[in-house]
Short mmCIF file of C-alpha atoms in Angstrom, two decimals:
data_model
loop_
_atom_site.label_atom_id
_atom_site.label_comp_id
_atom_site.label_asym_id
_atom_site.label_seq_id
_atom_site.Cartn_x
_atom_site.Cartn_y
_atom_site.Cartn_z
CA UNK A 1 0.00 0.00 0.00
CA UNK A 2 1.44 3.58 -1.07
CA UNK A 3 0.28 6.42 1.17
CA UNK A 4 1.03 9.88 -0.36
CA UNK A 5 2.48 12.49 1.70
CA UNK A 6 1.20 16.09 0.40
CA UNK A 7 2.84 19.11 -0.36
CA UNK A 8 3.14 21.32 2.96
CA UNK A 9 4.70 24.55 3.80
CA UNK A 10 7.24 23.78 6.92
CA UNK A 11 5.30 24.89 10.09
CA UNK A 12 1.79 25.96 8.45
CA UNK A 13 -0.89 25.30 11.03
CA UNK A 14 -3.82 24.40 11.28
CA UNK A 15 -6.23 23.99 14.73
CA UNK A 16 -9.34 22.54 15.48
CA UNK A 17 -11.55 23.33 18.44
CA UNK A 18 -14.73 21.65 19.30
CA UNK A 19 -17.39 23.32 21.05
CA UNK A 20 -20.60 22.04 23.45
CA UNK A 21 -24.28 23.53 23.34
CA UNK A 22 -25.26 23.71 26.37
CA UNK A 23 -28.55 25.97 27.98
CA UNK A 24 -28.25 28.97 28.55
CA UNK A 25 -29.64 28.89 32.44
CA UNK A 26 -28.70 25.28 33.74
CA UNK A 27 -25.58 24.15 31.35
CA UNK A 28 -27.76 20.95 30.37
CA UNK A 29 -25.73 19.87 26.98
CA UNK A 30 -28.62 20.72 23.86
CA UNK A 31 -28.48 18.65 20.88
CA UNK A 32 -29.16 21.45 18.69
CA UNK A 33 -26.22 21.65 16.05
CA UNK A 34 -28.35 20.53 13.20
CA UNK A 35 -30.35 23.93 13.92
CA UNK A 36 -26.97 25.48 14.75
CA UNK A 37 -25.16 24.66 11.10
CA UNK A 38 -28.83 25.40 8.85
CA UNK A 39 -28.45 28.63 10.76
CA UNK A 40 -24.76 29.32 10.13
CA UNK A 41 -25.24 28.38 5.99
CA UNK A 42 -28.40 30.33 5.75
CA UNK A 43 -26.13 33.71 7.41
CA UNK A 44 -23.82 33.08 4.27
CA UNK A 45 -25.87 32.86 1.07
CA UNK A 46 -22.96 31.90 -0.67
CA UNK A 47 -22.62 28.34 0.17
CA UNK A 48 -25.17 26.24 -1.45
CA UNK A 49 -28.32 24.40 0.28
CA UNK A 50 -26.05 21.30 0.57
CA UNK A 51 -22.78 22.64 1.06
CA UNK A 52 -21.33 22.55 4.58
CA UNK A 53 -19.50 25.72 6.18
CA UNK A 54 -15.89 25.41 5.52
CA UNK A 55 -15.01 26.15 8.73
CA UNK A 56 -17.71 25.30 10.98
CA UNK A 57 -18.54 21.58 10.83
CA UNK A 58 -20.36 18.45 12.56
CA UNK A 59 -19.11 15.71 14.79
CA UNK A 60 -20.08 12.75 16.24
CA UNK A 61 -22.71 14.52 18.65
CA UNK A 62 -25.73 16.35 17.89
CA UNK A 63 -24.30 18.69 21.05
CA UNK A 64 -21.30 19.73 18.95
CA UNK A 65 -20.24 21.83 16.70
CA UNK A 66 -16.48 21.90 15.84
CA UNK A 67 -14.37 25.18 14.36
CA UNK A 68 -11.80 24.36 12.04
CA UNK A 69 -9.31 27.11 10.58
CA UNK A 70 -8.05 27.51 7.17
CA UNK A 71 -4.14 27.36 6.53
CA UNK A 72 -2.31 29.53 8.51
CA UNK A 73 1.27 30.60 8.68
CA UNK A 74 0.93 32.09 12.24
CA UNK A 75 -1.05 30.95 15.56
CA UNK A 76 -1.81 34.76 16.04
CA UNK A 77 -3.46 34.06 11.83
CA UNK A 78 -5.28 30.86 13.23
CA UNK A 79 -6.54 32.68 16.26
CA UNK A 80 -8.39 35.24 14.25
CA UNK A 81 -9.73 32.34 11.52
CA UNK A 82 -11.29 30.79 14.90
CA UNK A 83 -12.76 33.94 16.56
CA UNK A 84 -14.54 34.53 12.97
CA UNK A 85 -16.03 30.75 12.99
CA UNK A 86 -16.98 31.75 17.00
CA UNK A 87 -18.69 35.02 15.96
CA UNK A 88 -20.67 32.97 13.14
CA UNK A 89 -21.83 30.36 15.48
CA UNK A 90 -22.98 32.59 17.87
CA UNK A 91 -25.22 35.00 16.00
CA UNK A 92 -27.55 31.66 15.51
CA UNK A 93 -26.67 30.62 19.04
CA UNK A 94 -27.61 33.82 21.01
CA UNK A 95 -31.07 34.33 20.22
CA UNK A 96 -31.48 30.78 20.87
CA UNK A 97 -30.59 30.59 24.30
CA UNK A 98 -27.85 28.54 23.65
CA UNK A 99 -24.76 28.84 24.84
CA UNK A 100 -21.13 27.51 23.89
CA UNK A 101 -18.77 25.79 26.10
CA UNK A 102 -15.26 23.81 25.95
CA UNK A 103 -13.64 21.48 28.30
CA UNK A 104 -12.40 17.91 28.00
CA UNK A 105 -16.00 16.39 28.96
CA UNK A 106 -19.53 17.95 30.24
CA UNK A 107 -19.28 17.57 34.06
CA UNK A 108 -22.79 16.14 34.58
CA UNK A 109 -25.06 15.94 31.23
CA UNK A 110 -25.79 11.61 30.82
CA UNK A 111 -23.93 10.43 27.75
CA UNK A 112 -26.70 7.85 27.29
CA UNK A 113 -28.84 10.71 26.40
CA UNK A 114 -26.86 12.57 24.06
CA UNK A 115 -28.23 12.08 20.27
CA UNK A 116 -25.50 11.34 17.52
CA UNK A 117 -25.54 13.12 13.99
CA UNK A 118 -27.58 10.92 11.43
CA UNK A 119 -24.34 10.12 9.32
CA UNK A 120 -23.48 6.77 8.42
CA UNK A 121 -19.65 6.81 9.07
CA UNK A 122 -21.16 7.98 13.27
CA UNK A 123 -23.64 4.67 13.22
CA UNK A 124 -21.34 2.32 12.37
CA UNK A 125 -18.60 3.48 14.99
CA UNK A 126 -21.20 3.13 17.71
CA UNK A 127 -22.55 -0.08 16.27
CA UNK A 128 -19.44 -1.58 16.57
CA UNK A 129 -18.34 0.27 20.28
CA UNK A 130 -21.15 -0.17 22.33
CA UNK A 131 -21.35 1.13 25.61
CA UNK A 132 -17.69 3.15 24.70
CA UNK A 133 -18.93 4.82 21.67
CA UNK A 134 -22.32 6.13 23.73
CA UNK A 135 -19.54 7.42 26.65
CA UNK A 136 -17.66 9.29 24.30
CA UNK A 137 -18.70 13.32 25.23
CA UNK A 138 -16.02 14.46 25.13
CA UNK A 139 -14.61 17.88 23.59
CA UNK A 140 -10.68 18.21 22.10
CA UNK A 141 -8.27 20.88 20.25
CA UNK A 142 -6.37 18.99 17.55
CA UNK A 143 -3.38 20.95 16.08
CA UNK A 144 -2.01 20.10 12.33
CA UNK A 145 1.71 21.41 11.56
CA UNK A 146 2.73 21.07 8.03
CA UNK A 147 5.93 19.29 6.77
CA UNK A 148 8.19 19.98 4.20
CA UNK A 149 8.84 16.02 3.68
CA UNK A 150 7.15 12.79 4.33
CA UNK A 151 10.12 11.81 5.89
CA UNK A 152 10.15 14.02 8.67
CA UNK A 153 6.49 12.61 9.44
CA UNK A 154 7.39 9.36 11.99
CA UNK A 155 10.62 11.27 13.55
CA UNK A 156 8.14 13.73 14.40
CA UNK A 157 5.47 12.07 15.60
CA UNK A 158 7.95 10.15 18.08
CA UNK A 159 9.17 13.93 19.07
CA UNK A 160 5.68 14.98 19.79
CA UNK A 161 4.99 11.84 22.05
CA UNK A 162 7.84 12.44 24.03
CA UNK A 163 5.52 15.58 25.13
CA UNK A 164 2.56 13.94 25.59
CA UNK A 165 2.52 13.97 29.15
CA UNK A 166 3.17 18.53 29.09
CA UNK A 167 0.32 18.41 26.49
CA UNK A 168 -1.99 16.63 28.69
CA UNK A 169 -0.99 18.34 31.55
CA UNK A 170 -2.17 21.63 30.67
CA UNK A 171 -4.91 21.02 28.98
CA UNK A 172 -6.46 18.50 31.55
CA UNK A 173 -10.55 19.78 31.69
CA UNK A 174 -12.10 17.14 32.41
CA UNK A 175 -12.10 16.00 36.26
CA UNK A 176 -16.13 15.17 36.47
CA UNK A 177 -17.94 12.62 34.74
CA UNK A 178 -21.38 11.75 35.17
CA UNK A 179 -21.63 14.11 38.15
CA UNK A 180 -18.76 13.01 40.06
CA UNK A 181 -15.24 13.83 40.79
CA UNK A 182 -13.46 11.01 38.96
CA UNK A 183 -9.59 11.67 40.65
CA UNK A 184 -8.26 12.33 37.36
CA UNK A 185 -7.49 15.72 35.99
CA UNK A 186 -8.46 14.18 32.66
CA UNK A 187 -10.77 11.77 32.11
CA UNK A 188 -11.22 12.33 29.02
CA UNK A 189 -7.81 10.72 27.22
CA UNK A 190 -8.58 7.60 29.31
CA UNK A 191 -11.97 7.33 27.91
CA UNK A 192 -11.10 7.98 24.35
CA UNK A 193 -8.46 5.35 23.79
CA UNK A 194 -11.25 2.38 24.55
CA UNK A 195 -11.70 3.33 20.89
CA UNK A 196 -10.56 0.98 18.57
CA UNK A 197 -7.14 2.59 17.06
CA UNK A 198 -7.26 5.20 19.28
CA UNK A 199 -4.73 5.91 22.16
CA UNK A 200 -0.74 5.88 21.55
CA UNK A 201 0.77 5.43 18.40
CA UNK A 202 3.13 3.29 17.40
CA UNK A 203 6.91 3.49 16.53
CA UNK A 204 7.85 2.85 12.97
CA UNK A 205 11.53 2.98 11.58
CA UNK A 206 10.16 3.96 8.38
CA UNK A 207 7.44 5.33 6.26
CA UNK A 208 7.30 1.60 4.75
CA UNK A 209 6.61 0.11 7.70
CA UNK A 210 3.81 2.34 8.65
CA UNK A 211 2.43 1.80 5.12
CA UNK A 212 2.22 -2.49 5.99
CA UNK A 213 0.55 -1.27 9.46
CA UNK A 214 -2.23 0.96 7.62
CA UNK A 215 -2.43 -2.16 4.90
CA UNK A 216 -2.79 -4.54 7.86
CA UNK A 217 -5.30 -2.70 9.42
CA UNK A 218 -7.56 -2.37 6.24
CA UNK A 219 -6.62 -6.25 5.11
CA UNK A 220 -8.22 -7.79 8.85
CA UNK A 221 -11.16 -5.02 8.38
CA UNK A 222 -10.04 -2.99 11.53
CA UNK A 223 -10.60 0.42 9.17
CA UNK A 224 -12.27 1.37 6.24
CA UNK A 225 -10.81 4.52 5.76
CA UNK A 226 -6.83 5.83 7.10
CA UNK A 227 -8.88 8.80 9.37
CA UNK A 228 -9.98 6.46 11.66
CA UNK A 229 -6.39 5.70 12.81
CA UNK A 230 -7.18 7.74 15.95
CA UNK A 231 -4.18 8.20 17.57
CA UNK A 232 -3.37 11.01 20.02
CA UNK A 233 -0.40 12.26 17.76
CA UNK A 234 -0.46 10.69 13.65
CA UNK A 235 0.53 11.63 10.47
CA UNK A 236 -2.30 12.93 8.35
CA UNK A 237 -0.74 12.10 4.58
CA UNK A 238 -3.51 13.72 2.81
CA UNK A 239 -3.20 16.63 4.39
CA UNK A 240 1.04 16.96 4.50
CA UNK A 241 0.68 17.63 7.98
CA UNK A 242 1.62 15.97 11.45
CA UNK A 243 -1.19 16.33 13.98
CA UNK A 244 -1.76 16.38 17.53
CA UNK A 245 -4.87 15.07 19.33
CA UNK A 246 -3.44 15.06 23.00
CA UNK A 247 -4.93 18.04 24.16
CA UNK A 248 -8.49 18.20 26.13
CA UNK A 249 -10.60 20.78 24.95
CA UNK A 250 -9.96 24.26 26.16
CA UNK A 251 -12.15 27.18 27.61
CA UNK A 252 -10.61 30.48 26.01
CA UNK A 253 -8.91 31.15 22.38
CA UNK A 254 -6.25 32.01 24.89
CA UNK A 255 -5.17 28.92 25.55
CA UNK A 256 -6.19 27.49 22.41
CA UNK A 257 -3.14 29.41 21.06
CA UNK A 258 -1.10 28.77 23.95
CA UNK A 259 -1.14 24.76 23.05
CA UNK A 260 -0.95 25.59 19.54
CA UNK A 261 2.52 27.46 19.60
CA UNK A 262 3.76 25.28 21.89
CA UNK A 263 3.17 22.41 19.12
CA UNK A 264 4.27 24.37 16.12
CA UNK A 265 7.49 25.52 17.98
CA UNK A 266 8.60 21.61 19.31
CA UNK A 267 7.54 20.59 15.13
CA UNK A 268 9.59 23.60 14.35
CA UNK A 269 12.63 22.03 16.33
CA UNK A 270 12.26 18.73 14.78
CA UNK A 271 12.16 19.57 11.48
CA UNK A 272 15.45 21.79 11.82
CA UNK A 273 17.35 18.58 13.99
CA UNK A 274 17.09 16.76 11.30
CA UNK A 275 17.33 19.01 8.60
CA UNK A 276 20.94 18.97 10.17
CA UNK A 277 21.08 15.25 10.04
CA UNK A 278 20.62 15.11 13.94
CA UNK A 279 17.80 11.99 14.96
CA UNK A 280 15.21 12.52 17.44
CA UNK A 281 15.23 10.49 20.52
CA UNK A 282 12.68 8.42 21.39
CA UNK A 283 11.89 6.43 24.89
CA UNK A 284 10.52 2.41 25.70
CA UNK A 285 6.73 2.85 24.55
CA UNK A 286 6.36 1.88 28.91
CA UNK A 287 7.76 4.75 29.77
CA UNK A 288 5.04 6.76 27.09
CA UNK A 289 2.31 4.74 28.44
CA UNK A 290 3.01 5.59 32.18
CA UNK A 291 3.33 9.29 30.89
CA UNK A 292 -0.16 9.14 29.38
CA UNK A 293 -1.55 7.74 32.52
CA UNK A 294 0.46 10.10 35.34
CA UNK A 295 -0.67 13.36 32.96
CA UNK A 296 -4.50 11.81 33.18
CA UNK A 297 -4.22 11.16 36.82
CA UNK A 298 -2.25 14.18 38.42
CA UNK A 299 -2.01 17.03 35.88
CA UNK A 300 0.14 19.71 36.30
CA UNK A 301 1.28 18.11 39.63
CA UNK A 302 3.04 14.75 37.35
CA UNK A 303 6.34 13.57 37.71
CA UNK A 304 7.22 12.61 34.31
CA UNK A 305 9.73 10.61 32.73
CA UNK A 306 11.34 12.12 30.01
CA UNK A 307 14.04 9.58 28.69
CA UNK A 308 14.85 6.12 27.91
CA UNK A 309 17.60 6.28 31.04
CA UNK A 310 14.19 7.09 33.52
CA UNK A 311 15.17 10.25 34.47
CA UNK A 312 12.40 11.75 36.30
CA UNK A 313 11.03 15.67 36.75
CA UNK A 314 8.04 17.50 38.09
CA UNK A 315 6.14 18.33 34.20
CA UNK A 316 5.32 22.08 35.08
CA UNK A 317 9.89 22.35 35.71
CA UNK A 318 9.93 20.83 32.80
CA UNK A 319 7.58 23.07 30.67
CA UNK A 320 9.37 26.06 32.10
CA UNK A 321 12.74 24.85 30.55
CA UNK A 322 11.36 23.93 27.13
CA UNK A 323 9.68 27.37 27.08
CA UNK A 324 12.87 29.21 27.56
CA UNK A 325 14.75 27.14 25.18
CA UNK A 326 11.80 27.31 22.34
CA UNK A 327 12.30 31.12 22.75
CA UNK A 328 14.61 31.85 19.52
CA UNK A 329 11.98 29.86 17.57
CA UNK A 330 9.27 31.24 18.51
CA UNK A 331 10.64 34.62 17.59
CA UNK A 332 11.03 33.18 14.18
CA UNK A 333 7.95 31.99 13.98
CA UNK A 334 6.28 34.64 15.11
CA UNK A 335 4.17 33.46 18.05
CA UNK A 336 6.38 34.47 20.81
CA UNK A 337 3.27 35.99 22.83
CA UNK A 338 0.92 32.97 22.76
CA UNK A 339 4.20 30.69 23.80
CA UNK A 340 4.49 32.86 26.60
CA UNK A 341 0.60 32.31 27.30
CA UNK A 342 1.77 28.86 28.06
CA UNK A 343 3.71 29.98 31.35
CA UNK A 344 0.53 31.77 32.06
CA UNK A 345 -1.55 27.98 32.51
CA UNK A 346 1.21 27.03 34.88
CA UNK A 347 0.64 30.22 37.53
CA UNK A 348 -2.72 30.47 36.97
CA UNK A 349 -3.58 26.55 36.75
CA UNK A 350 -4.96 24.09 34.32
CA UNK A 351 -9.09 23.51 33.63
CA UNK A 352 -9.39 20.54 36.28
CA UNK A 353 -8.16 22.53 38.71
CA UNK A 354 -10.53 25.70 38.72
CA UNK A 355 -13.36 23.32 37.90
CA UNK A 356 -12.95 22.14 41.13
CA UNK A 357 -12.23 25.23 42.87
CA UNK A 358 -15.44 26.69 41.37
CA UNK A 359 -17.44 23.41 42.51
CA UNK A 360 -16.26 23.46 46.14
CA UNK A 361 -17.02 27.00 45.61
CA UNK A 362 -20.72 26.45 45.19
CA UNK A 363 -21.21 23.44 47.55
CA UNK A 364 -20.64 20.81 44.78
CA UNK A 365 -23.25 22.21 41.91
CA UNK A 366 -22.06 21.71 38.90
CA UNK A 367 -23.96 23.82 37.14
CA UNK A 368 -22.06 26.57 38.25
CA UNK A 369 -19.29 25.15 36.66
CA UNK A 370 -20.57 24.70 33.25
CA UNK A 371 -21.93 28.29 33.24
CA UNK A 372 -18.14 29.28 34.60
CA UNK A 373 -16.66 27.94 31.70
CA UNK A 374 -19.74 29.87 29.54
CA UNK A 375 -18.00 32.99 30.39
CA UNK A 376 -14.59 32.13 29.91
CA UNK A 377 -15.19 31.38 26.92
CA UNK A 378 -16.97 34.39 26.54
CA UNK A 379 -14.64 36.55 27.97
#
């Protein structure tokens, strides 16, 4: 099987950002987007009856709506695409009494009663899931950095997992589930990798070798299509980019941008290592795994491991030295400001934690902390 690698600027971006509906008076999750996307088209008489918004788009839950940018060569150039998309949305949201949300999961809403689009691609994943697929409300920012060569793709996507854990860590949002405090700062990543092919990728010496992987998977009828390979950091060949799915969705554009420099500035690094015909290291896929799981659990308070010797380090110490040495490329890349906005989620704290200060805050009612996260996103 040959899987084309397209054409890509080095370090173009591009950044989802999905969004809940949720009431605007008690935070309930609405399955309006249907309503929500019919109103969006009909503000823009240019798109057709059929045609979908190009950057405002469905997903698996009728409670959803997801914003996805253009390509841009800056985050500060994705930031504005997204704050367009947000405007749209809400001139059919506001008069609805509907308002928009984003963390890593809705802290109390049932799954069981959230409706999922009428697409057929959306039945057949929760045909074959079950019980998983109906758990799976859950909201996520996905960042796509282009590459100037497929065969920077794998090297990269081992660099990027290496950071999984700092990722994770600052985006962690999603602490409740079902109504109750689950001990984890993210739930969320643990939920989504009961998918099948989601969760860590692999390591592959070679482009080759990730080709007989994808062919394996369609030969024993695992996929039908190379998208739903859903790991938390792939390669997306179609697109020429490499993209990461770590991050738990996020309540301001603020931090939206923050994650996305962060990404585009480590890719950045990559791609100039071994444009100098340096190799990127990579660690026992045990030591990734316990990563994943101490980012999930503890957050911005994880001890990480961050080589293949088991050297050990608190993951906010960490973040400050990879901000400081990411500094020159950021400058380059012109996103110096929302890198710094990183440093701002460590002293001010990650989404778990002022979802539970807000909650002990208001005797345990969760609404409050829905409708707290309705005006951060609105501020």
């Amino acid at each position: 099987m040959n899987i084309d690698f397209a054409q890509s600027a080095q370090s173009t971006l591009g950044v989802e950002w999905e969004l809940a509906l949720v009431d605007r008076y008690n935070g309930e999750l609405v399955s309006v987007a249907g309503e929500v996307l019919r109103g969006v088209s009909a503000n823009h008489p240019e798109l057709q009856d059929d045609d979908e918004h190009p950057h405002i788009k469905q997903e698996l839950l009728l409670n959803t709506v997801e914003l996805v940018t253009g390509i841009c060569t800056s985050v500060g150039e994705a930031k504005a695409d997204l704050s367009r998309s947000l405007a749209a949305v809400r001139e059919v949201t506001d008069p609805m009494g509907v308002e928009l949300f984003c963390a890593g999961s809705h802290p109390f809403s049932a799954p069981k009663a959230q409706q999922v689009t009428d697409r057929e691609r959306y039945a057949k994943l929760i045909d074959r899931t079950q019980w998983w697929g109906r758990q799976m409300v859950i909201y996520g920012v996905h960042v796509h950095v282009g590459l100037d060569s497929r065969d920077k793709a794998l090297p990269v996507v081992d660099g990027l997992t290496n950071y999984f854990p700092h990722f994770q860590a600052l985006s962690a949002s999603s602490p409740f589930w079902g109504g109750e405090d689950t001990g984890y700062a993210s739930q969320r990543s643990l939920m989504f990798q009961q998918l099948p092919t989601a969760g860590l990728p692999f390591h592959f010496d070679d482009w080759t070798a990730y080709e007989s992987y994808v062919e394996d998977m369609f030969t024993t009828g695992v996929i039908d299509s190379v998208s739903e390979i859903r790991w938390d950091i792939r390669p997306v060949g179609n697109l020429g980019t490499v993209e990461m799915r770590v991050c738990d969705g996020l309540s301001t554009l603020q931090d939206v941008g923050a994650v996305a420099a962060l990404t585009q500035c480590l890719v950045q690094e990559f791609s100039e290592t071994l444009d100098a015909g340096g190799s990127i290291p990579t660690m026992p896929p045990w030591h990734i795994q316990e990563n994943k799981w101490r980012a999930a659990r503890y957050g911005l308070d994880a001890i990480i491991i961050l080589d293949a010797a088991g050297t050990e380090r608190l993951v906010t110490e960490h973040l400050v030295d990879v901000l400081n040495r990411l500094e020159p490329i950021a400058a380059k890349l012109g996103c110096s400001s929302e890198l710094a906005d990183v440093e701002a989620i460590l002293q001010r704290g990650a989404g778990y934690q002022r979802q539970r200060r807000v909650a002990a805050e208001n005797d345990g009612d969760l609404r409050a902390v829905v409708l707290d996260m309705v005006q951060q996103l609105r501020g």
